[in-house]
């Protein structure tokens, strides 16, 4: 099968398009013919082997242990391992592999997949898993979102942010999105009640106070974030920054509770329950993935170059089959 591989850490230039052996599913895994994948900042962190402690945590110290990047997938089940009960060959599914999504075939755990709703295209389904579950778990589980709350999404135009805006709206929150000038219209179009152009206005100094902040950028100090929170306000940081990554990778209790406000970090987990929850949101049209760019598999390196610039407008998908738009 064709795959995007890398043998050493580096820029997207180290990626090659190669013919490699098709993977074989373990007992609890499903072999999937990938129709579409999407890329996440995780992928370029793994590509570069940065921050360094990722290498110590299993990515491979001197060179990558897994040669094929990619987590988010949508595709068709080809075969199941011995213990697989939920899927049959031919089922259209979406979810997450541990690695290896940038390829024509990948294996994924049965419990990290759900059936793709018929009204959602493969590229839309592939756009969703990591970014949408991050937004969901940050808002619902860590942020304890409630109807009517004032919720601010910092980084509202990115992969996580575009899902966060829509998920917060589905909970009945009043949502403010923070983004750059060029993305104001797009962020308005996905349902925000207010938008803030970060080049013009500082959301931590405009006198507004929020019940819940989802920070997908991690570019503000704790004292700035605390100032922007109202009484009993919660701020969940999902973005990586050099200063915060160590703590993001070792999530613990709320480390920065100050008075009645909480500021903390989280690391998302792919669970069957939350994929099912997401599936229902997608099926009901309450969440519609925003797709910025589409690349064929051979051009996955360009997709990662673009993502790494840090100004994606929604998600970047890799359409491995030409009909992934359906
Ligand atoms: N904790 C977890 O489990 C987890 C899971 C997924 C992702 N993440 C992390 O979350 C972050 C966001 O991921 P993503 O997939 O959304 O990334 P992305 O698609 O690359 O989006 C980045 C966004 O940041 C915005 N941005 C850049 N500078 C900004 C600023 N000063 N103020 C407000 N927005 C700004 C950009 O918007 P403009 O173009 O408008 O500037 C862009 O839309 C990354 O650091 C990623 O590694 C963490």
mmCIF file with all atom_site columns, C-alpha atoms in Angstrom, residues 24-147:
data_model
loop_
_atom_site.group_PDB
_atom_site.id
_atom_site.type_symbol
_atom_site.label_atom_id
_atom_site.label_alt_id
_atom_site.label_comp_id
_atom_site.label_asym_id
_atom_site.label_entity_id
_atom_site.label_seq_id
_atom_site.pdbx_PDB_ins_code
_atom_site.Cartn_x
_atom_site.Cartn_y
_atom_site.Cartn_z
_atom_site.occupancy
_atom_site.B_iso_or_equiv
_atom_site.pdbx_formal_charge
_atom_site.auth_seq_id
_atom_site.auth_comp_id
_atom_site.auth_asym_id
_atom_site.auth_atom_id
_atom_site.pdbx_PDB_model_num
ATOM 1   C CA . UNK A 1 24  ? -2.519  -6.773  9.949  1.00 0.00 ? 24  UNK A CA 1
ATOM 2   C CA . UNK A 1 25  ? -5.131  -6.121  12.643 1.00 0.00 ? 25  UNK A CA 1
ATOM 3   C CA . UNK A 1 26  ? -4.568  -7.377  16.185 1.00 0.00 ? 26  UNK A CA 1
ATOM 4   C CA . UNK A 1 27  ? -7.438  -9.182  17.939 1.00 0.00 ? 27  UNK A CA 1
ATOM 5   C CA . UNK A 1 28  ? -9.124  -5.958  19.095 1.00 0.00 ? 28  UNK A CA 1
ATOM 6   C CA . UNK A 1 29  ? -8.405  -4.011  15.892 1.00 0.00 ? 29  UNK A CA 1
ATOM 7   C CA . UNK A 1 30  ? -10.078 -3.365  12.588 1.00 0.00 ? 30  UNK A CA 1
ATOM 8   C CA . UNK A 1 31  ? -8.286  -2.998  9.245  1.00 0.00 ? 31  UNK A CA 1
ATOM 9   C CA . UNK A 1 32  ? -9.618  0.052   7.457  1.00 0.00 ? 32  UNK A CA 1
ATOM 10  C CA . UNK A 1 33  ? -9.309  1.169   3.846  1.00 0.00 ? 33  UNK A CA 1
ATOM 11  C CA . UNK A 1 34  ? -8.772  4.850   4.533  1.00 0.00 ? 34  UNK A CA 1
ATOM 12  C CA . UNK A 1 35  ? -10.932 7.230   2.514  1.00 0.00 ? 35  UNK A CA 1
ATOM 13  C CA . UNK A 1 36  ? -9.838  10.413  4.292  1.00 0.00 ? 36  UNK A CA 1
ATOM 14  C CA . UNK A 1 37  ? -7.584  11.452  7.163  1.00 0.00 ? 37  UNK A CA 1
ATOM 15  C CA . UNK A 1 38  ? -6.970  14.805  8.804  1.00 0.00 ? 38  UNK A CA 1
ATOM 16  C CA . UNK A 1 39  ? -3.870  16.337  10.328 1.00 0.00 ? 39  UNK A CA 1
ATOM 17  C CA . UNK A 1 40  ? -3.475  17.810  13.810 1.00 0.00 ? 40  UNK A CA 1
ATOM 18  C CA . UNK A 1 41  ? -0.670  19.752  15.490 1.00 0.00 ? 41  UNK A CA 1
ATOM 19  C CA . UNK A 1 42  ? 0.187   16.404  17.176 1.00 0.00 ? 42  UNK A CA 1
ATOM 20  C CA . UNK A 1 43  ? 1.366   15.193  13.782 1.00 0.00 ? 43  UNK A CA 1
ATOM 21  C CA . UNK A 1 44  ? 3.939   17.891  13.297 1.00 0.00 ? 44  UNK A CA 1
ATOM 22  C CA . UNK A 1 45  ? 5.092   17.534  16.918 1.00 0.00 ? 45  UNK A CA 1
ATOM 23  C CA . UNK A 1 46  ? 5.685   13.822  16.209 1.00 0.00 ? 46  UNK A CA 1
ATOM 24  C CA . UNK A 1 47  ? 7.293   14.672  12.877 1.00 0.00 ? 47  UNK A CA 1
ATOM 25  C CA . UNK A 1 48  ? 9.804   16.995  14.530 1.00 0.00 ? 48  UNK A CA 1
ATOM 26  C CA . UNK A 1 49  ? 10.149  15.011  17.757 1.00 0.00 ? 49  UNK A CA 1
ATOM 27  C CA . UNK A 1 50  ? 9.418   18.213  19.653 1.00 0.00 ? 50  UNK A CA 1
ATOM 28  C CA . UNK A 1 51  ? 9.084   18.946  22.478 1.00 0.00 ? 51  UNK A CA 1
ATOM 29  C CA . UNK A 1 52  ? 11.912  16.571  23.341 1.00 0.00 ? 52  UNK A CA 1
ATOM 30  C CA . UNK A 1 53  ? 10.174  14.894  26.265 1.00 0.00 ? 53  UNK A CA 1
ATOM 31  C CA . UNK A 1 54  ? 7.698   13.344  23.769 1.00 0.00 ? 54  UNK A CA 1
ATOM 32  C CA . UNK A 1 55  ? 10.611  11.195  22.628 1.00 0.00 ? 55  UNK A CA 1
ATOM 33  C CA . UNK A 1 56  ? 11.157  9.991   26.184 1.00 0.00 ? 56  UNK A CA 1
ATOM 34  C CA . UNK A 1 57  ? 7.472   9.163   26.474 1.00 0.00 ? 57  UNK A CA 1
ATOM 35  C CA . UNK A 1 58  ? 7.534   6.589   23.696 1.00 0.00 ? 58  UNK A CA 1
ATOM 36  C CA . UNK A 1 59  ? 7.844   8.464   20.393 1.00 0.00 ? 59  UNK A CA 1
ATOM 37  C CA . UNK A 1 60  ? 11.436  7.189   20.016 1.00 0.00 ? 60  UNK A CA 1
ATOM 38  C CA . UNK A 1 61  ? 14.516  8.894   21.411 1.00 0.00 ? 61  UNK A CA 1
ATOM 39  C CA . UNK A 1 62  ? 16.809  9.184   18.368 1.00 0.00 ? 62  UNK A CA 1
ATOM 40  C CA . UNK A 1 63  ? 14.356  8.357   15.596 1.00 0.00 ? 63  UNK A CA 1
ATOM 41  C CA . UNK A 1 64  ? 10.602  7.875   15.344 1.00 0.00 ? 64  UNK A CA 1
ATOM 42  C CA . UNK A 1 65  ? 9.281   4.532   16.545 1.00 0.00 ? 65  UNK A CA 1
ATOM 43  C CA . UNK A 1 66  ? 6.191   4.795   14.330 1.00 0.00 ? 66  UNK A CA 1
ATOM 44  C CA . UNK A 1 67  ? 7.066   5.486   10.720 1.00 0.00 ? 67  UNK A CA 1
ATOM 45  C CA . UNK A 1 68  ? 3.644   6.659   9.561  1.00 0.00 ? 68  UNK A CA 1
ATOM 46  C CA . UNK A 1 69  ? 1.953   9.758   10.999 1.00 0.00 ? 69  UNK A CA 1
ATOM 47  C CA . UNK A 1 70  ? -1.746  10.426  11.355 1.00 0.00 ? 70  UNK A CA 1
ATOM 48  C CA . UNK A 1 71  ? -4.523  9.709   13.849 1.00 0.00 ? 71  UNK A CA 1
ATOM 49  C CA . UNK A 1 72  ? -7.878  10.917  12.470 1.00 0.00 ? 72  UNK A CA 1
ATOM 50  C CA . UNK A 1 73  ? -9.518  8.600   9.973  1.00 0.00 ? 73  UNK A CA 1
ATOM 51  C CA . UNK A 1 74  ? -12.667 7.820   8.049  1.00 0.00 ? 74  UNK A CA 1
ATOM 52  C CA . UNK A 1 75  ? -12.904 4.752   5.865  1.00 0.00 ? 75  UNK A CA 1
ATOM 53  C CA . UNK A 1 76  ? -14.350 1.346   5.106  1.00 0.00 ? 76  UNK A CA 1
ATOM 54  C CA . UNK A 1 77  ? -13.836 -1.748  7.253  1.00 0.00 ? 77  UNK A CA 1
ATOM 55  C CA . UNK A 1 78  ? -11.928 -4.431  5.332  1.00 0.00 ? 78  UNK A CA 1
ATOM 56  C CA . UNK A 1 79  ? -11.431 -7.019  8.077  1.00 0.00 ? 79  UNK A CA 1
ATOM 57  C CA . UNK A 1 80  ? -11.568 -7.402  11.849 1.00 0.00 ? 80  UNK A CA 1
ATOM 58  C CA . UNK A 1 81  ? -9.288  -9.118  14.364 1.00 0.00 ? 81  UNK A CA 1
ATOM 59  C CA . UNK A 1 82  ? -10.486 -12.223 16.234 1.00 0.00 ? 82  UNK A CA 1
ATOM 60  C CA . UNK A 1 83  ? -12.285 -10.357 19.039 1.00 0.00 ? 83  UNK A CA 1
ATOM 61  C CA . UNK A 1 84  ? -13.965 -7.677  16.949 1.00 0.00 ? 84  UNK A CA 1
ATOM 62  C CA . UNK A 1 85  ? -17.742 -7.751  17.414 1.00 0.00 ? 85  UNK A CA 1
ATOM 63  C CA . UNK A 1 86  ? -19.072 -4.339  16.470 1.00 0.00 ? 86  UNK A CA 1
ATOM 64  C CA . UNK A 1 87  ? -18.128 -4.009  12.804 1.00 0.00 ? 87  UNK A CA 1
ATOM 65  C CA . UNK A 1 88  ? -18.480 -5.953  9.574  1.00 0.00 ? 88  UNK A CA 1
ATOM 66  C CA . UNK A 1 89  ? -16.463 -5.665  6.364  1.00 0.00 ? 89  UNK A CA 1
ATOM 67  C CA . UNK A 1 90  ? -17.945 -2.853  4.292  1.00 0.00 ? 90  UNK A CA 1
ATOM 68  C CA . UNK A 1 91  ? -19.025 -0.701  7.295  1.00 0.00 ? 91  UNK A CA 1
ATOM 69  C CA . UNK A 1 92  ? -18.208 2.985   6.885  1.00 0.00 ? 92  UNK A CA 1
ATOM 70  C CA . UNK A 1 93  ? -16.533 4.159   10.107 1.00 0.00 ? 93  UNK A CA 1
ATOM 71  C CA . UNK A 1 94  ? -14.634 7.095   11.561 1.00 0.00 ? 94  UNK A CA 1
ATOM 72  C CA . UNK A 1 95  ? -12.465 7.599   14.609 1.00 0.00 ? 95  UNK A CA 1
ATOM 73  C CA . UNK A 1 96  ? -8.812  7.430   15.545 1.00 0.00 ? 96  UNK A CA 1
ATOM 74  C CA . UNK A 1 97  ? -5.869  5.127   14.970 1.00 0.00 ? 97  UNK A CA 1
ATOM 75  C CA . UNK A 1 98  ? -2.879  5.251   17.316 1.00 0.00 ? 98  UNK A CA 1
ATOM 76  C CA . UNK A 1 99  ? -0.656  6.129   14.316 1.00 0.00 ? 99  UNK A CA 1
ATOM 77  C CA . UNK A 1 100 ? -0.519  5.382   10.624 1.00 0.00 ? 100 UNK A CA 1
ATOM 78  C CA . UNK A 1 101 ? -3.524  7.240   9.202  1.00 0.00 ? 101 UNK A CA 1
ATOM 79  C CA . UNK A 1 102 ? -1.557  8.821   6.347  1.00 0.00 ? 102 UNK A CA 1
ATOM 80  C CA . UNK A 1 103 ? -1.753  5.626   4.309  1.00 0.00 ? 103 UNK A CA 1
ATOM 81  C CA . UNK A 1 104 ? -4.148  3.663   2.128  1.00 0.00 ? 104 UNK A CA 1
ATOM 82  C CA . UNK A 1 105 ? -4.823  1.190   4.978  1.00 0.00 ? 105 UNK A CA 1
ATOM 83  C CA . UNK A 1 106 ? -4.570  1.484   8.743  1.00 0.00 ? 106 UNK A CA 1
ATOM 84  C CA . UNK A 1 107 ? -5.486  -0.585  11.802 1.00 0.00 ? 107 UNK A CA 1
ATOM 85  C CA . UNK A 1 108 ? -7.468  1.015   14.611 1.00 0.00 ? 108 UNK A CA 1
ATOM 86  C CA . UNK A 1 109 ? -8.904  -0.313  17.855 1.00 0.00 ? 109 UNK A CA 1
ATOM 87  C CA . UNK A 1 110 ? -12.539 -1.298  17.603 1.00 0.00 ? 110 UNK A CA 1
ATOM 88  C CA . UNK A 1 111 ? -13.258 0.959   20.592 1.00 0.00 ? 111 UNK A CA 1
ATOM 89  C CA . UNK A 1 112 ? -11.788 3.997   18.868 1.00 0.00 ? 112 UNK A CA 1
ATOM 90  C CA . UNK A 1 113 ? -14.250 3.805   15.965 1.00 0.00 ? 113 UNK A CA 1
ATOM 91  C CA . UNK A 1 114 ? -17.949 4.396   15.370 1.00 0.00 ? 114 UNK A CA 1
ATOM 92  C CA . UNK A 1 115 ? -20.187 4.101   12.323 1.00 0.00 ? 115 UNK A CA 1
ATOM 93  C CA . UNK A 1 116 ? -20.115 7.164   10.080 1.00 0.00 ? 116 UNK A CA 1
ATOM 94  C CA . UNK A 1 117 ? -23.500 8.859   9.752  1.00 0.00 ? 117 UNK A CA 1
ATOM 95  C CA . UNK A 1 118 ? -24.793 8.669   6.165  1.00 0.00 ? 118 UNK A CA 1
ATOM 96  C CA . UNK A 1 119 ? -25.334 12.443  5.983  1.00 0.00 ? 119 UNK A CA 1
ATOM 97  C CA . UNK A 1 120 ? -21.688 13.188  6.830  1.00 0.00 ? 120 UNK A CA 1
ATOM 98  C CA . UNK A 1 121 ? -18.997 12.919  4.144  1.00 0.00 ? 121 UNK A CA 1
ATOM 99  C CA . UNK A 1 122 ? -15.823 10.909  4.741  1.00 0.00 ? 122 UNK A CA 1
ATOM 100 C CA . UNK A 1 123 ? -13.689 14.053  4.747  1.00 0.00 ? 123 UNK A CA 1
ATOM 101 C CA . UNK A 1 124 ? -15.984 15.721  7.297  1.00 0.00 ? 124 UNK A CA 1
ATOM 102 C CA . UNK A 1 125 ? -15.876 12.623  9.505  1.00 0.00 ? 125 UNK A CA 1
ATOM 103 C CA . UNK A 1 126 ? -12.083 12.442  9.250  1.00 0.00 ? 126 UNK A CA 1
ATOM 104 C CA . UNK A 1 127 ? -11.828 16.109  10.221 1.00 0.00 ? 127 UNK A CA 1
ATOM 105 C CA . UNK A 1 128 ? -13.565 15.583  13.529 1.00 0.00 ? 128 UNK A CA 1
ATOM 106 C CA . UNK A 1 129 ? -12.177 13.023  16.011 1.00 0.00 ? 129 UNK A CA 1
ATOM 107 C CA . UNK A 1 130 ? -9.172  14.590  17.792 1.00 0.00 ? 130 UNK A CA 1
ATOM 108 C CA . UNK A 1 131 ? -10.173 18.243  17.462 1.00 0.00 ? 131 UNK A CA 1
ATOM 109 C CA . UNK A 1 132 ? -13.850 17.744  18.278 1.00 0.00 ? 132 UNK A CA 1
ATOM 110 C CA . UNK A 1 133 ? -13.274 15.390  21.236 1.00 0.00 ? 133 UNK A CA 1
ATOM 111 C CA . UNK A 1 134 ? -10.717 17.848  22.609 1.00 0.00 ? 134 UNK A CA 1
ATOM 112 C CA . UNK A 1 135 ? -13.297 20.628  22.406 1.00 0.00 ? 135 UNK A CA 1
ATOM 113 C CA . UNK A 1 136 ? -16.044 18.426  23.871 1.00 0.00 ? 136 UNK A CA 1
ATOM 114 C CA . UNK A 1 137 ? -14.019 17.149  26.820 1.00 0.00 ? 137 UNK A CA 1
ATOM 115 C CA . UNK A 1 138 ? -12.654 20.626  27.571 1.00 0.00 ? 138 UNK A CA 1
ATOM 116 C CA . UNK A 1 139 ? -16.083 22.267  27.566 1.00 0.00 ? 139 UNK A CA 1
ATOM 117 C CA . UNK A 1 140 ? -18.238 19.516  29.080 1.00 0.00 ? 140 UNK A CA 1
ATOM 118 C CA . UNK A 1 141 ? -15.920 17.580  31.405 1.00 0.00 ? 141 UNK A CA 1
ATOM 119 C CA . UNK A 1 142 ? -13.345 20.110  32.574 1.00 0.00 ? 142 UNK A CA 1
ATOM 120 C CA . UNK A 1 143 ? -15.337 23.258  31.895 1.00 0.00 ? 143 UNK A CA 1
ATOM 121 C CA . UNK A 1 144 ? -18.698 21.988  33.227 1.00 0.00 ? 144 UNK A CA 1
ATOM 122 C CA . UNK A 1 145 ? -20.498 24.050  30.588 1.00 0.00 ? 145 UNK A CA 1
ATOM 123 C CA . UNK A 1 146 ? -24.084 25.144  31.356 1.00 0.00 ? 146 UNK A CA 1
ATOM 124 C CA . UNK A 1 147 ? -26.817 26.708  29.190 1.00 0.00 ? 147 UNK A CA 1
#
